[in-house]
PDB file of C-alpha atoms in Angstrom:
ATOM      1  CA  GLY A   5     -78.538  28.430   9.777  1.00 87.00           C
ATOM      2  CA  PHE A   6     -77.694  24.618   9.810  1.00 88.00           C
ATOM      3  CA  LEU A   7     -81.030  23.945   7.967  1.00 86.00           C
ATOM      4  CA  VAL A   8     -80.233  26.499   5.370  1.00 82.00           C
ATOM      5  CA  GLY A   9     -77.602  24.221   4.575  1.00 83.00           C
ATOM      6  CA  ASP A  10     -78.704  20.700   5.066  1.00 85.00           C
ATOM      7  CA  GLY A  11     -82.322  20.634   5.185  1.00 84.00           C
ATOM      8  CA  TYR A  12     -85.120  21.122   3.075  1.00 84.00           C
ATOM      9  CA  VAL A  13     -89.140  21.592   2.983  1.00 85.00           C
ATOM     10  CA  SER A  14     -91.149  19.123   0.950  1.00 81.00           C
ATOM     11  CA  SER A  15     -94.088  21.199   0.033  1.00 77.00           C
ATOM     12  CA  THR A  16     -96.148  18.384  -1.252  1.00 80.00           C
ATOM     13  CA  ARG A  17     -95.887  16.804   2.180  1.00 79.00           C
ATOM     14  CA  SER A  18     -95.733  19.821   4.384  1.00 84.00           C
ATOM     15  CA  ALA A  19     -92.513  18.128   5.773  1.00 86.00           C
ATOM     16  CA  LEU A  20     -89.502  19.490   7.137  1.00 87.00           C
ATOM     17  CA  ILE A  21     -86.761  16.999   6.458  1.00 88.00           C
ATOM     18  CA  LEU A  22     -82.967  16.796   7.682  1.00 89.00           C
ATOM     19  CA  LYS A  23     -80.325  13.940   6.693  1.00 89.00           C
ATOM     20  CA  LEU A  24     -76.908  13.956   8.122  1.00 90.00           C
ATOM     21  CA  LYS A  25     -74.625  10.658   8.210  1.00 89.00           C
ATOM     22  CA  VAL A  26     -74.813   8.590  11.170  1.00 90.00           C
ATOM     23  CA  THR A  27     -72.267   9.924  13.060  1.00 90.00           C
ATOM     24  CA  ASP A  28     -73.566  13.161  13.505  1.00 89.00           C
ATOM     25  CA  LYS A  29     -77.173  11.918  14.506  1.00 90.00           C
ATOM     26  CA  GLU A  30     -76.570  13.751  17.807  1.00 91.00           C
ATOM     27  CA  HIS A  31     -77.067  16.995  16.209  1.00 91.00           C
ATOM     28  CA  ILE A  32     -80.357  16.187  14.680  1.00 90.00           C
ATOM     29  CA  GLU A  33     -81.591  14.995  18.062  1.00 91.00           C
ATOM     30  CA  LYS A  34     -80.566  18.786  19.129  1.00 91.00           C
ATOM     31  CA  LEU A  35     -83.098  20.026  16.778  1.00 89.00           C
ATOM     32  CA  ARG A  36     -85.847  17.775  17.776  1.00 91.00           C
ATOM     33  CA  THR A  37     -85.356  18.749  21.183  1.00 90.00           C
ATOM     34  CA  ALA A  38     -85.836  22.357  19.974  1.00 90.00           C
ATOM     35  CA  LEU A  39     -88.714  21.814  18.263  1.00 88.00           C
ATOM     36  CA  LYS A  40     -90.132  19.765  20.769  1.00 89.00           C
ATOM     37  CA  SER A  41     -90.994  17.464  18.184  1.00 87.00           C
ATOM     38  CA  GLU A  42     -92.100  13.689  18.674  1.00 89.00           C
ATOM     39  CA  ALA A  43     -90.902  12.695  15.180  1.00 89.00           C
ATOM     40  CA  MET A  44     -88.527   9.757  15.589  1.00 91.00           C
ATOM     41  CA  VAL A  45     -84.689  10.325  14.121  1.00 89.00           C
ATOM     42  CA  ARG A  46     -84.248   6.938  11.630  1.00 89.00           C
ATOM     43  CA  THR A  47     -81.364   5.319  10.794  1.00 88.00           C
ATOM     44  CA  TYR A  48     -81.315   4.431   6.942  1.00 83.00           C
ATOM     45  CA  ASN A  49     -78.998   2.952   4.251  1.00 81.00           C
ATOM     46  CA  ARG A  50     -77.689   4.187   1.037  1.00 69.00           C
ATOM     47  CA  LYS A  51     -75.243   2.632  -1.469  1.00 57.00           C
ATOM     48  CA  ARG A  52     -72.627   3.839  -4.383  1.00 53.00           C
ATOM     49  CA  LEU A  53     -73.427   2.812  -7.509  1.00 47.00           C
ATOM     50  CA  ASN A  54     -71.574   4.024 -10.368  1.00 51.00           C
ATOM     51  CA  GLY A  55     -70.857   7.493  -8.255  1.00 50.00           C
ATOM     52  CA  HIS A  56     -74.424   7.563  -7.829  1.00 51.00           C
ATOM     53  CA  THR A  57     -76.352   7.441  -4.326  1.00 51.00           C
ATOM     54  CA  MET A  58     -79.071   4.715  -3.840  1.00 46.00           C
ATOM     55  CA  SER A  59     -81.733   3.878  -1.211  1.00 48.00           C
ATOM     56  CA  GLY A  60     -81.322   0.163   0.319  1.00 46.00           C
ATOM     57  CA  GLY A  61     -79.741  -1.877   2.914  1.00 44.00           C
ATOM     58  CA  PHE A  62     -76.885  -3.355   0.892  1.00 41.00           C
ATOM     59  CA  GLU A  63     -73.514  -4.558   1.878  1.00 45.00           C
ATOM     60  CA  GLY A  64     -71.228  -1.529   1.892  1.00 50.00           C
ATOM     61  CA  SER A  65     -74.190   0.767   2.431  1.00 63.00           C
ATOM     62  CA  ILE A  66     -73.665   4.311   3.997  1.00 78.00           C
ATOM     63  CA  PRO A  67     -75.724   4.851   7.112  1.00 86.00           C
ATOM     64  CA  TYR A  68     -77.524   7.955   7.509  1.00 88.00           C
ATOM     65  CA  ALA A  69     -79.792   9.408  10.163  1.00 90.00           C
ATOM     66  CA  ARG A  70     -83.301  11.424   9.156  1.00 90.00           C
ATOM     67  CA  LEU A  71     -85.488  13.583  10.654  1.00 89.00           C
ATOM     68  CA  LEU A  72     -88.955  14.240   8.994  1.00 90.00           C
ATOM     69  CA  ILE A  73     -91.596  16.605  10.790  1.00 89.00           C
ATOM     70  CA  THR A  74     -94.736  17.055   9.063  1.00 89.00           C
ATOM     71  CA  SER A  75     -96.332  20.413  10.119  1.00 86.00           C
ATOM     72  CA  LYS A  76     -98.032  22.878   7.959  1.00 89.00           C
ATOM     73  CA  LYS A  77     -97.584  25.417  10.753  1.00 89.00           C
ATOM     74  CA  LEU A  78     -93.835  25.014  10.532  1.00 87.00           C
ATOM     75  CA  CYS A  79     -93.313  24.427   6.875  1.00 87.00           C
ATOM     76  CA  LEU A  80     -95.572  27.258   5.344  1.00 87.00           C
ATOM     77  CA  PRO A  81     -93.238  30.032   6.705  1.00 85.00           C
ATOM     78  CA  LEU A  82     -90.252  27.903   5.756  1.00 84.00           C
ATOM     79  CA  LEU A  83     -91.160  27.934   2.198  1.00 84.00           C
ATOM     80  CA  ASN A  84     -92.058  31.265   2.156  1.00 81.00           C
ATOM     81  CA  MET A  85     -88.560  32.236   3.586  1.00 82.00           C
ATOM     82  CA  GLY A  86     -87.103  30.238   0.165  1.00 78.00           C
ATOM     83  CA  PHE A  87     -86.756  26.498   1.668  1.00 79.00           C
ATOM     84  CA  GLY A  88     -88.539  25.334  -1.384  1.00 72.00           C
ATOM     85  CA  ARG A  89     -86.965  24.214  -4.656  1.00 67.00           C
ATOM     86  CA  MET A  90     -83.691  25.277  -5.806  1.00 69.00           C
ATOM     87  CA  LYS A  91     -82.973  26.211  -2.181  1.00 71.00           C
ATOM     88  CA  THR A  92     -79.039  26.414  -1.912  1.00 68.00           C
ATOM     89  CA  ARG A  93     -78.875  28.885  -5.296  1.00 67.00           C
ATOM     90  CA  ASN A  94     -81.489  31.059  -4.157  1.00 67.00           C
ATOM     91  CA  ILE A  95     -82.402  31.390  -0.519  1.00 74.00           C
ATOM     92  CA  LYS A  96     -81.633  34.304   1.561  1.00 70.00           C
ATOM     93  CA  ALA A  97     -82.908  33.446   5.006  1.00 74.00           C
ATOM     94  CA  PHE A  98     -80.737  35.772   6.994  1.00 75.00           C
ATOM     95  CA  LYS A  99     -82.625  38.614   6.138  1.00 80.00           C
ATOM     96  CA  TYR A 100     -85.457  37.057   8.326  1.00 82.00           C
ATOM     97  CA  VAL A 101     -83.063  36.543  11.326  1.00 85.00           C
ATOM     98  CA  PRO A 102     -82.663  39.417  14.336  1.00 86.00           C
ATOM     99  CA  LEU A 103     -79.527  40.807  14.551  1.00 86.00           C
ATOM    100  CA  LYS A 104     -78.870  39.554  17.805  1.00 89.00           C
ATOM    101  CA  LEU A 105     -79.417  36.278  16.516  1.00 90.00           C
ATOM    102  CA  ARG A 106     -77.306  36.524  13.480  1.00 91.00           C
ATOM    103  CA  ARG A 107     -73.673  34.942  14.868  1.00 93.00           C
ATOM    104  CA  HIS A 108     -75.842  31.811  15.477  1.00 93.00           C
ATOM    105  CA  PHE A 109     -77.339  31.745  12.313  1.00 92.00           C
ATOM    106  CA  TRP A 110     -73.948  32.143  10.684  1.00 92.00           C
ATOM    107  CA  ARG A 111     -72.410  29.486  12.790  1.00 94.00           C
ATOM    108  CA  GLY A 112     -75.171  26.987  11.721  1.00 92.00           C
ATOM    109  CA  LEU A 113     -74.417  27.880   8.221  1.00 91.00           C
ATOM    110  CA  ILE A 114     -70.940  26.884   8.727  1.00 94.00           C
ATOM    111  CA  ASP A 115     -71.417  24.106  10.543  1.00 92.00           C
ATOM    112  CA  ALA A 116     -73.505  23.045   7.377  1.00 89.00           C
ATOM    113  CA  ASP A 117     -71.806  24.532   4.721  1.00 90.00           C
ATOM    114  CA  GLY A 118     -68.700  25.201   5.919  1.00 89.00           C
ATOM    115  CA  SER A 119     -65.028  24.341   6.650  1.00 91.00           C
ATOM    116  CA  ILE A 120     -62.707  25.048   9.381  1.00 92.00           C
ATOM    117  CA  HIS A 121     -59.051  23.264   8.281  1.00 88.00           C
ATOM    118  CA  SER A 122     -55.677  23.363   9.252  1.00 85.00           C
ATOM    119  CA  LYS A 123     -52.301  22.232   8.194  1.00 78.00           C
ATOM    120  CA  GLU A 124     -48.879  21.765   9.948  1.00 68.00           C
ATOM    121  CA  HIS A 125     -46.892  24.671  10.012  1.00 57.00           C
ATOM    122  CA  SER A 126     -43.079  24.523  10.357  1.00 49.00           C
ATOM    123  CA  GLY A 127     -43.007  26.356  13.512  1.00 50.00           C
ATOM    124  CA  PRO A 128     -45.137  25.643  16.684  1.00 52.00           C
ATOM    125  CA  GLY A 129     -48.959  25.475  15.931  1.00 59.00           C
ATOM    126  CA  HIS A 130     -50.903  25.015  12.808  1.00 73.00           C
ATOM    127  CA  GLN A 131     -51.982  27.651   9.772  1.00 81.00           C
ATOM    128  CA  TRP A 132     -55.747  28.004  10.169  1.00 87.00           C
ATOM    129  CA  GLY A 133     -58.419  28.791   7.429  1.00 88.00           C
ATOM    130  CA  ILE A 134     -62.196  29.098   7.365  1.00 91.00           C
ATOM    131  CA  SER A 135     -64.578  28.975   4.481  1.00 90.00           C
ATOM    132  CA  LEU A 136     -68.270  28.907   3.548  1.00 89.00           C
ATOM    133  CA  THR A 137     -69.867  27.326   0.659  1.00 87.00           C
ATOM    134  CA  GLY A 138     -73.434  28.673  -0.882  1.00 82.00           C
ATOM    135  CA  ASN A 139     -74.877  31.214  -3.072  1.00 81.00           C
ATOM    136  CA  ARG A 140     -73.012  34.257  -4.050  1.00 83.00           C
ATOM    137  CA  HIS A 141     -75.501  36.530  -1.900  1.00 83.00           C
ATOM    138  CA  ASN A 142     -75.243  34.577   1.278  1.00 84.00           C
ATOM    139  CA  CYS A 143     -71.160  34.246   0.911  1.00 84.00           C
ATOM    140  CA  LYS A 144     -70.980  38.094   0.217  1.00 85.00           C
ATOM    141  CA  GLU A 145     -73.873  39.020   3.305  1.00 88.00           C
ATOM    142  CA  PHE A 146     -71.539  36.892   5.566  1.00 88.00           C
ATOM    143  CA  GLY A 147     -68.465  39.449   4.765  1.00 86.00           C
ATOM    144  CA  ARG A 148     -70.538  42.441   5.116  1.00 88.00           C
ATOM    145  CA  TRP A 149     -71.560  41.161   8.592  1.00 90.00           C
ATOM    146  CA  LEU A 150     -68.276  40.577   9.472  1.00 89.00           C
ATOM    147  CA  ARG A 151     -66.777  44.012   8.556  1.00 88.00           C
ATOM    148  CA  LYS A 152     -69.958  45.379  10.701  1.00 88.00           C
ATOM    149  CA  LYS A 153     -68.277  43.275  13.667  1.00 88.00           C
ATOM    150  CA  GLY A 154     -64.999  45.060  12.996  1.00 86.00           C
ATOM    151  CA  ILE A 155     -63.503  41.944  11.431  1.00 85.00           C
ATOM    152  CA  ARG A 156     -62.152  43.750   7.733  1.00 77.00           C
ATOM    153  CA  THR A 157     -61.393  40.553   5.678  1.00 72.00           C
ATOM    154  CA  THR A 158     -60.506  40.280   2.262  1.00 64.00           C
ATOM    155  CA  LEU A 159     -63.324  38.885   0.045  1.00 62.00           C
ATOM    156  CA  HIS A 160     -62.400  35.760  -1.759  1.00 69.00           C
ATOM    157  CA  ILE A 161     -65.309  34.203  -3.620  1.00 73.00           C
ATOM    158  CA  LYS A 162     -64.890  31.756  -6.024  1.00 77.00           C
ATOM    159  CA  LYS A 163     -67.709  29.702  -8.026  1.00 74.00           C
ATOM    160  CA  LYS A 164     -67.227  26.157  -8.737  1.00 72.00           C
ATOM    161  CA  ASN A 165     -69.904  23.491  -9.703  1.00 73.00           C
ATOM    162  CA  GLY A 166     -72.826  25.942  -9.416  1.00 72.00           C
ATOM    163  CA  CYS A 167     -71.787  27.333  -5.898  1.00 79.00           C
ATOM    164  CA  TYR A 168     -69.606  29.963  -4.538  1.00 83.00           C
ATOM    165  CA  LYS A 169     -67.027  29.305  -1.779  1.00 84.00           C
ATOM    166  CA  TRP A 170     -65.919  32.500   0.743  1.00 86.00           C
ATOM    167  CA  SER A 171     -62.823  31.665   2.188  1.00 85.00           C
ATOM    168  CA  THR A 172     -60.146  33.334   4.130  1.00 84.00           C
ATOM    169  CA  ALA A 173     -56.743  32.170   5.803  1.00 78.00           C
ATOM    170  CA  GLY A 174     -54.343  33.496   8.331  1.00 77.00           C
ATOM    171  CA  ASN A 175     -54.203  32.470  11.976  1.00 80.00           C
ATOM    172  CA  MET A 176     -55.241  35.778  13.483  1.00 80.00           C
ATOM    173  CA  MET A 177     -57.805  36.647  11.151  1.00 85.00           C
ATOM    174  CA  THR A 178     -59.257  33.132  11.539  1.00 88.00           C
ATOM    175  CA  ARG A 179     -59.117  33.179  14.883  1.00 88.00           C
ATOM    176  CA  LYS A 180     -60.883  36.430  15.480  1.00 89.00           C
ATOM    177  CA  ILE A 181     -63.686  34.755  12.957  1.00 92.00           C
ATOM    178  CA  ILE A 182     -64.235  31.753  15.043  1.00 92.00           C
ATOM    179  CA  THR A 183     -63.867  33.684  18.587  1.00 91.00           C
ATOM    180  CA  LEU A 184     -67.039  35.419  17.519  1.00 92.00           C
ATOM    181  CA  LEU A 185     -69.055  32.774  16.127  1.00 94.00           C
ATOM    182  CA  TRP A 186     -67.982  30.067  18.696  1.00 92.00           C
ATOM    183  CA  LYS A 187     -67.167  31.708  22.185  1.00 89.00           C
ATOM    184  CA  GLU A 188     -69.672  31.013  24.900  1.00 89.00           C
ATOM    185  CA  ALA A 189     -71.941  29.041  22.106  1.00 90.00           C
ATOM    186  CA  THR A 190     -74.160  26.181  23.588  1.00 91.00           C
ATOM    187  CA  ILE A 191     -75.388  24.973  19.829  1.00 91.00           C
ATOM    188  CA  PHE A 192     -73.011  23.717  17.412  1.00 89.00           C
ATOM    189  CA  LEU A 193     -71.947  20.473  15.050  1.00 90.00           C
ATOM    190  CA  ASP A 194     -69.596  18.660  17.636  1.00 91.00           C
ATOM    191  CA  ARG A 195     -66.932  17.791  15.232  1.00 92.00           C
ATOM    192  CA  LYS A 196     -66.807  21.340  14.088  1.00 93.00           C
ATOM    193  CA  ASN A 197     -66.795  22.566  17.576  1.00 91.00           C
ATOM    194  CA  VAL A 198     -63.590  20.678  18.302  1.00 92.00           C
ATOM    195  CA  LEU A 199     -61.770  22.457  15.551  1.00 91.00           C
ATOM    196  CA  ALA A 200     -63.301  25.659  16.711  1.00 91.00           C
ATOM    197  CA  ARG A 201     -61.495  24.945  20.175  1.00 91.00           C
ATOM    198  CA  GLN A 202     -58.660  23.933  19.071  1.00 88.00           C
ATOM    199  CA  CYS A 203     -58.178  27.079  16.667  1.00 86.00           C
ATOM    200  CA  MET A 204     -58.851  29.252  19.735  1.00 84.00           C
ATOM    201  CA  GLU A 205     -56.237  27.681  22.060  1.00 80.00           C
ATOM    202  CA  ASP A 206     -53.851  26.997  19.229  1.00 75.00           C
ATOM    203  CA  ARG A 207     -50.386  28.723  20.297  1.00 63.00           C
ATOM    204  CA  PHE A 208     -49.592  30.335  16.923  1.00 57.00           C
ATOM    205  CA  TYR A 209     -45.985  31.123  15.727  1.00 45.00           C
ATOM    206  CA  THR A 210     -46.060  34.707  16.134  1.00 46.00           C
ATOM    207  CA  GLU A 211     -47.326  33.902  19.649  1.00 46.00           C
ATOM    208  CA  THR A 212     -44.470  31.686  20.856  1.00 42.00           C
ATOM    209  CA  LYS A 213     -41.644  33.157  18.602  1.00 40.00           C
ATOM    210  CA  LEU A 214     -42.642  36.741  18.100  1.00 38.00           C
ATOM    211  CA  GLY A 215     -44.951  37.685  20.619  1.00 44.00           C
ATOM    212  CA  ARG A 216     -48.829  38.318  19.605  1.00 49.00           C
ATOM    213  CA  ASP A 217     -49.629  40.363  16.835  1.00 51.00           C
ATOM    214  CA  HIS A 218     -49.923  44.034  17.355  1.00 50.00           C
ATOM    215  CA  LEU A 219     -53.037  43.538  15.272  1.00 51.00           C
ATOM    216  CA  PHE A 220     -54.460  41.101  17.827  1.00 59.00           C
ATOM    217  CA  PHE A 221     -54.627  43.641  20.810  1.00 67.00           C
ATOM    218  CA  ASN A 222     -57.461  45.664  21.344  1.00 71.00           C
ATOM    219  CA  ARG A 223     -57.473  49.268  22.344  1.00 77.00           C
ATOM    220  CA  LYS A 224     -57.354  48.895  25.956  1.00 81.00           C
ATOM    221  CA  GLU A 225     -54.751  46.480  26.097  1.00 80.00           C
ATOM    222  CA  GLN A 226     -52.435  48.940  23.471  1.00 83.00           C
ATOM    223  CA  ASN A 227     -52.999  51.780  25.848  1.00 87.00           C
ATOM    224  CA  LYS A 228     -51.562  49.602  28.917  1.00 88.00           C
ATOM    225  CA  MET A 229     -48.748  48.782  27.173  1.00 87.00           C
ATOM    226  CA  ILE A 230     -48.039  52.221  25.939  1.00 89.00           C
ATOM    227  CA  LYS A 231     -48.942  53.828  29.391  1.00 91.00           C
ATOM    228  CA  LEU A 232     -45.953  51.444  30.903  1.00 91.00           C
ATOM    229  CA  TYR A 233     -43.568  52.131  28.328  1.00 90.00           C
ATOM    230  CA  LYS A 234     -44.013  56.010  28.689  1.00 90.00           C
ATOM    231  CA  SER A 235     -43.449  55.502  32.550  1.00 91.00           C
ATOM    232  CA  GLY A 236     -39.936  54.588  31.831  1.00 89.00           C
ATOM    233  CA  MET A 237     -39.976  50.909  31.202  1.00 90.00           C
ATOM    234  CA  THR A 238     -38.147  49.658  28.112  1.00 89.00           C
ATOM    235  CA  LEU A 239     -39.971  47.888  25.075  1.00 86.00           C
ATOM    236  CA  ASP A 240     -39.579  44.587  26.461  1.00 84.00           C
ATOM    237  CA  ASP A 241     -40.644  45.264  30.228  1.00 86.00           C
ATOM    238  CA  ALA A 242     -43.794  47.056  28.872  1.00 86.00           C
ATOM    239  CA  ALA A 243     -44.649  44.352  26.410  1.00 81.00           C
ATOM    240  CA  ALA A 244     -43.887  41.483  28.787  1.00 79.00           C
ATOM    241  CA  PRO A 245     -47.128  41.545  31.059  1.00 79.00           C
ATOM    242  CA  LEU A 246     -49.480  41.002  28.176  1.00 72.00           C
ATOM    243  CA  GLY A 247     -47.307  38.205  26.392  1.00 67.00           C
ATOM    244  CA  ALA A 248     -45.862  40.670  23.748  1.00 73.00           C
ATOM    245  CA  SER A 249     -42.647  41.152  22.331  1.00 73.00           C
ATOM    246  CA  ARG A 250     -40.570  44.687  21.784  1.00 79.00           C
ATOM    247  CA  SER A 251     -41.216  44.678  18.099  1.00 80.00           C
ATOM    248  CA  CYS A 252     -45.216  43.926  18.777  1.00 79.00           C
ATOM    249  CA  LEU A 253     -45.174  47.275  20.881  1.00 83.00           C
ATOM    250  CA  ARG A 254     -43.150  49.130  18.699  1.00 84.00           C
ATOM    251  CA  LYS A 255     -45.220  48.283  15.368  1.00 82.00           C
ATOM    252  CA  THR A 256     -48.283  49.351  17.714  1.00 82.00           C
ATOM    253  CA  MET A 257     -46.912  52.628  18.585  1.00 85.00           C
ATOM    254  CA  GLU A 258     -45.714  53.294  14.816  1.00 84.00           C
ATOM    255  CA  ARG A 259     -49.159  52.367  13.897  1.00 80.00           C
ATOM    256  CA  ARG A 260     -50.893  55.223  16.086  1.00 82.00           C
ATOM    257  CA  GLY A 261     -48.014  57.615  15.203  1.00 84.00           C
ATOM    258  CA  MET A 262     -46.406  57.766  18.423  1.00 86.00           C
ATOM    259  CA  LYS A 263     -42.484  58.286  18.812  1.00 84.00           C
ATOM    260  CA  LEU A 264     -40.068  56.013  20.702  1.00 86.00           C
ATOM    261  CA  ARG A 265     -37.354  57.134  22.966  1.00 81.00           C
ATOM    262  CA  THR A 266     -33.964  57.720  21.484  1.00 74.00           C
ATOM    263  CA  LYS A 267     -30.772  56.839  23.502  1.00 62.00           C
ATOM    264  CA  LYS A 268     -28.955  59.459  24.749  1.00 53.00           C
ATOM    265  CA  LYS A 269     -25.338  59.580  23.231  1.00 49.00           C
ATOM    266  CA  THR A 270     -22.510  59.713  25.523  1.00 45.00           C
ATOM    267  CA  THR A 271     -19.153  60.936  24.880  1.00 48.00           C
ATOM    268  CA  GLU A 272     -15.940  60.141  26.297  1.00 48.00           C
ATOM    269  CA  GLY A 273     -14.230  62.625  28.669  1.00 48.00           C
ATOM    270  CA  ASP A 274     -10.418  63.519  28.005  1.00 40.00           C
TER     271      ASP A 274
END
């Protein structure tokens, strides 16, 4: 996934090339180790001149790290997958990835060409969002994959500068997607992983003031609250063990077509 975003294959040199800014050099080392390659990760400088990037060791230049692995055995299959010219616009490499590894593929692609972002909230926590930039086919396929995993998010795909961008926002939705991709992951871009962990651990406004959102609970948790309520507990007491609010439990029951107990009216005696 990461190579789809930031790597490329030189057909003339039969070489796999990955360039990243020098602060992400450790991520290149992970790839080199995984491929058991003896190629060196080298550091170079480039200078911006009139908005363009040029090679050279000039003062004020931008350092970057590069890994170049020459191997026909490695590069020919990648070229057949679409890692050649016009890679970003045409590649559909996900279809070659086994289903059980798809979440790792998408996490790598978001590490390379995606974004996890947040902004300050008037209440506790932050407002989180996640996005992916690439060709239209990959953006749409990512949305389809999420729906197959039970995450029904609205597709917001916009075209800008020849590329497409898929994005979604909303704390609960963003957390579901990030949890699916990053939970128990062992390979990731370190700086994106920091943001992913922050999102998963952040206390959202709905959790601190109104209780966790009713859509965030799975069926087993919902049944537990409903069972407690039916045993005679109040809405507050039945929701409390799972850190929910009474309004959260009420919405859960209404959504499932269940009726709440009605208070019996009492009449004053003469």
